[in-house]
C-alpha atoms as a PDB file:
ATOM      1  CA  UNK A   1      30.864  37.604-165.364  1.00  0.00           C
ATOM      2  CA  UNK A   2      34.351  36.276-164.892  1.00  0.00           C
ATOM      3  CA  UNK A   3      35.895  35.625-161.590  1.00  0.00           C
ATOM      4  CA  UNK A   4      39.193  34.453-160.401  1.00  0.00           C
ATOM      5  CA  UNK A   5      39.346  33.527-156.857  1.00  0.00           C
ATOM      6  CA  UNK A   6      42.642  32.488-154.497  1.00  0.00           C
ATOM      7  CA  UNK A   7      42.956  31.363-151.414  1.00  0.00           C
ATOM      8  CA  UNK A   8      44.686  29.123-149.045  1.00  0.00           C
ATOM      9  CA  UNK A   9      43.191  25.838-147.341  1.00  0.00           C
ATOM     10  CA  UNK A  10      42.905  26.121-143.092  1.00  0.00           C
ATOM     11  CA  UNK A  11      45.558  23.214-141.197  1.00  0.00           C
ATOM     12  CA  UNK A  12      42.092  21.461-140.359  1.00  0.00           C
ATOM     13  CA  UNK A  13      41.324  21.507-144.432  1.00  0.00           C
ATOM     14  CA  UNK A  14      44.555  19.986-145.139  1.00  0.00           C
ATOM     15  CA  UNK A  15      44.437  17.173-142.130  1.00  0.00           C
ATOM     16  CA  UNK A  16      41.165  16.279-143.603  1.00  0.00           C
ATOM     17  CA  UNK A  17      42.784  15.974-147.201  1.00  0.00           C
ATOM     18  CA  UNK A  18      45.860  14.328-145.957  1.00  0.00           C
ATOM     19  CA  UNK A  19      43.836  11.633-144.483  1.00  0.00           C
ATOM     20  CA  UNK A  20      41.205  11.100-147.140  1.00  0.00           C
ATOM     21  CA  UNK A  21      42.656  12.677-150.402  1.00  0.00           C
ATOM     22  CA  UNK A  22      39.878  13.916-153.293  1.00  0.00           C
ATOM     23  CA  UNK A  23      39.153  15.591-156.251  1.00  0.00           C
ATOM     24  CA  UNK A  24      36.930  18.699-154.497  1.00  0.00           C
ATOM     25  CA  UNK A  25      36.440  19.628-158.213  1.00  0.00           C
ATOM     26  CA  UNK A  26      33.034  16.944-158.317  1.00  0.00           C
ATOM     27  CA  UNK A  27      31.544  18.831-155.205  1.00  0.00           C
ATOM     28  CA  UNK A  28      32.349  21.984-156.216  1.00  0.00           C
ATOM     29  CA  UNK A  29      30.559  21.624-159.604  1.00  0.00           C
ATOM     30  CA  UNK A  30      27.925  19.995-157.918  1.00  0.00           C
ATOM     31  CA  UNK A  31      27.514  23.635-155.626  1.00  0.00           C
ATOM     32  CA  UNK A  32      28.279  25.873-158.320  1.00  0.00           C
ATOM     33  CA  UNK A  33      25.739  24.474-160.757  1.00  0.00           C
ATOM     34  CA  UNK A  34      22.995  24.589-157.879  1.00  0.00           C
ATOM     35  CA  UNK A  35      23.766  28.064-157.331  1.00  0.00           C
ATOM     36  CA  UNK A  36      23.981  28.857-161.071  1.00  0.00           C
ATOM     37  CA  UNK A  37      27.261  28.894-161.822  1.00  0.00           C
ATOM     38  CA  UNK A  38      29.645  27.445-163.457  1.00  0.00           C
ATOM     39  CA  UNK A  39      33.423  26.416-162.530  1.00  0.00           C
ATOM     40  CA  UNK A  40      35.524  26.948-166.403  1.00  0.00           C
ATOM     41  CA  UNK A  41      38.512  25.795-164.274  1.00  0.00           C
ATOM     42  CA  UNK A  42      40.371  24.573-161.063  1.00  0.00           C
ATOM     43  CA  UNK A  43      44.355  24.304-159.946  1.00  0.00           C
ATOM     44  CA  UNK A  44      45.762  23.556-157.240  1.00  0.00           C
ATOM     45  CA  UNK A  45      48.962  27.014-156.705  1.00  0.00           C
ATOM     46  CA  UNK A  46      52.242  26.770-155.217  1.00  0.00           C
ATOM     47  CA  UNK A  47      53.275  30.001-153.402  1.00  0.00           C
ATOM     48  CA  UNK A  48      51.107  32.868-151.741  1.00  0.00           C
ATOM     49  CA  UNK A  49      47.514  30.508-152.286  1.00  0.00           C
ATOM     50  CA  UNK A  50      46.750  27.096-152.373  1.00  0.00           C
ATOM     51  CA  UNK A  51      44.480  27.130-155.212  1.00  0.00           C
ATOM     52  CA  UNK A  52      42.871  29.295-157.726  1.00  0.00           C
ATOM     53  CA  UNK A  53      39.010  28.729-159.487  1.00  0.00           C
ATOM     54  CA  UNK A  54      37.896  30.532-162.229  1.00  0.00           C
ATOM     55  CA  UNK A  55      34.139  30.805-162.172  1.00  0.00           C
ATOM     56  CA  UNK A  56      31.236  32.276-164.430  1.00  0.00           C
ATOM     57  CA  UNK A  57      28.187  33.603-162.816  1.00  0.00           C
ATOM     58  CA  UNK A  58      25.442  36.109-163.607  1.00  0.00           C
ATOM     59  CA  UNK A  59      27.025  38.747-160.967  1.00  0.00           C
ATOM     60  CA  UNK A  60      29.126  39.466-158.121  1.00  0.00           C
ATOM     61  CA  UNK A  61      25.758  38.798-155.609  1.00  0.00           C
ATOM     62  CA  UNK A  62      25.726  35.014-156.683  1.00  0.00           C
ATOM     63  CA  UNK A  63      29.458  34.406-156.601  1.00  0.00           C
ATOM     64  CA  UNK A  64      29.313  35.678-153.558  1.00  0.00           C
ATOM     65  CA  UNK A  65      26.962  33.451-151.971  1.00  0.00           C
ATOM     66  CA  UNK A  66      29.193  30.546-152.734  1.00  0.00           C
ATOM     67  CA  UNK A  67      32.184  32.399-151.134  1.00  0.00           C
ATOM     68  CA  UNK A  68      30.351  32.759-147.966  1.00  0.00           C
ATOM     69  CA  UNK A  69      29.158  29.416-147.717  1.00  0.00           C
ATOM     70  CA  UNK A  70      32.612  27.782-148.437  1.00  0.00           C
ATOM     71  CA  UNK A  71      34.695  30.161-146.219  1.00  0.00           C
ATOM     72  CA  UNK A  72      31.727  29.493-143.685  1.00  0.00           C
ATOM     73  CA  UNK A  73      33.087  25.945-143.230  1.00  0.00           C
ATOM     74  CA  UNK A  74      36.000  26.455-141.822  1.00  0.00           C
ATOM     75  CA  UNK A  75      38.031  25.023-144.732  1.00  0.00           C
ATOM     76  CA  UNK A  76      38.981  28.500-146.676  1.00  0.00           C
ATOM     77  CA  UNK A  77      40.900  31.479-145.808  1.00  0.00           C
ATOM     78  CA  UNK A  78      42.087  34.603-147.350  1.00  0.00           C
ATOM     79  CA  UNK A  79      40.349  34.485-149.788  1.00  0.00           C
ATOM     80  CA  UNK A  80      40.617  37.076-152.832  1.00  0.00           C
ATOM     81  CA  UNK A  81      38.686  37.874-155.854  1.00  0.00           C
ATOM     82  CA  UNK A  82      39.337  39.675-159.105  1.00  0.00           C
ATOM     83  CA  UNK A  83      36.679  40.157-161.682  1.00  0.00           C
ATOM     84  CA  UNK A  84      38.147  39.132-165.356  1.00  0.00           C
ATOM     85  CA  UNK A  85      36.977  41.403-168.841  1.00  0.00           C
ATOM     86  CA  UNK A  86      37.497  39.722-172.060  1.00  0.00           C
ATOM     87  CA  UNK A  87      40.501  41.799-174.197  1.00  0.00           C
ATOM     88  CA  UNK A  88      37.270  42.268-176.519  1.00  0.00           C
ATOM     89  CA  UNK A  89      35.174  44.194-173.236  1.00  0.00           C
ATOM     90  CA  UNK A  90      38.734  45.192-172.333  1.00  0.00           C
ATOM     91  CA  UNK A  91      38.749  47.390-175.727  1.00  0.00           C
ATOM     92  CA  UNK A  92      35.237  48.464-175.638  1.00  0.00           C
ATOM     93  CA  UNK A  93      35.816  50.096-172.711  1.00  0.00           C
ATOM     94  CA  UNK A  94      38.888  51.858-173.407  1.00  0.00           C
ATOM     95  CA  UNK A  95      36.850  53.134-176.622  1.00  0.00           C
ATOM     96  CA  UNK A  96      34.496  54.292-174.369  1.00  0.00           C
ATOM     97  CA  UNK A  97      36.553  56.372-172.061  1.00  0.00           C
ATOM     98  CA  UNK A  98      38.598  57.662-175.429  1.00  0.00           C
ATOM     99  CA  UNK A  99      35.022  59.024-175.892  1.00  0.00           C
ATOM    100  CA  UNK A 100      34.568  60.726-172.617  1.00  0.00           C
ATOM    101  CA  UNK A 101      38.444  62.398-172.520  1.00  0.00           C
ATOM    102  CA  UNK A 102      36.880  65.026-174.459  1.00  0.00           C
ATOM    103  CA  UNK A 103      34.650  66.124-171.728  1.00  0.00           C
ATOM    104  CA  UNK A 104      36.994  65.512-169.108  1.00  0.00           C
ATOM    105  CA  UNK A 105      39.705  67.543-167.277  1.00  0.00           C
ATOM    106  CA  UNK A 106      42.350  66.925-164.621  1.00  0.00           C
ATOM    107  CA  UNK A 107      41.695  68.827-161.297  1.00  0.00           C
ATOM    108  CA  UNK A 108      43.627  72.399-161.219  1.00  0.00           C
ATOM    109  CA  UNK A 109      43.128  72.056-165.053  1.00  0.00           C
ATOM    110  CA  UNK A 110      40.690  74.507-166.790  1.00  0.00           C
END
C-alpha cells in the first residue's frame, strides 16, 4: 500500500534543526526499512505542513507503527494520512462497482 503523510514539525523540532541542520531522510530510511517499509519519497512543504513522505508498506497496521513512534517523540504534529490507489486499482474498482449498480438502489427508490 501507498501512503502519503503531512504534518508539521513541533518549535522544539525546529530549534533542534536550526541548531544542527540534517538530512532526516538517512534516519528515516534507516526506521522504515527496519519496520518493513519503504520511503519512495520525501519534501520538505511550504503552507498548511512542513513536509510530506510518501511511503510503501504491507498495510495500514505497519505504517502505523512508525507514525506512533515518530509523533511519540515529540518532534511531529498533526499529522494526516491518505492512502494512494494506482489509476490502474483506481479503474478496477470503478469496474467493480459498475458491476454492483445493477443490484443496487438509492434509499426511497424501489
Amino acid at each position: 500500500m501507498i501512503f502519503i503523510t503531512q504534518g508539521r514539525y513541533t518549535e522544539h523540532a525546529m530549534e533542534g534543526m536550526l541548531a544542527k541542520p540534517e538530512d532526516r531522510t538517512p534516519a528515516l530510511n534507516q526506521l522504515l526499512e527496519r519496520a518493513g517499509a519503504r520511503l519512495i519519497d520525501a519534501y520538505w512543504t511550504m503552507g498548511e505542513s512542513d513536509f510530506l513522505v510518501i511511503v510503501e508498506a504491507e498495510n495500514e497496521h505497519e505504517w502505523m507503527k512508525v507514525l506512533a513512534l515518530t509523533a511519540s517523540t515529540g518532534g511531529l504534529c498533526d499529522l494526516k494520512t491518505m492512502v494512494a490507489i494506482s489509476t490502474a486499482d483506481g479503474k478496477k474498482a470503478f469496474e467493480g462497482a459498475k458491476a454492483l449498480k445493477e443490484s443496487f438502489h438509492p434509499a426511497g427508490e424501489d
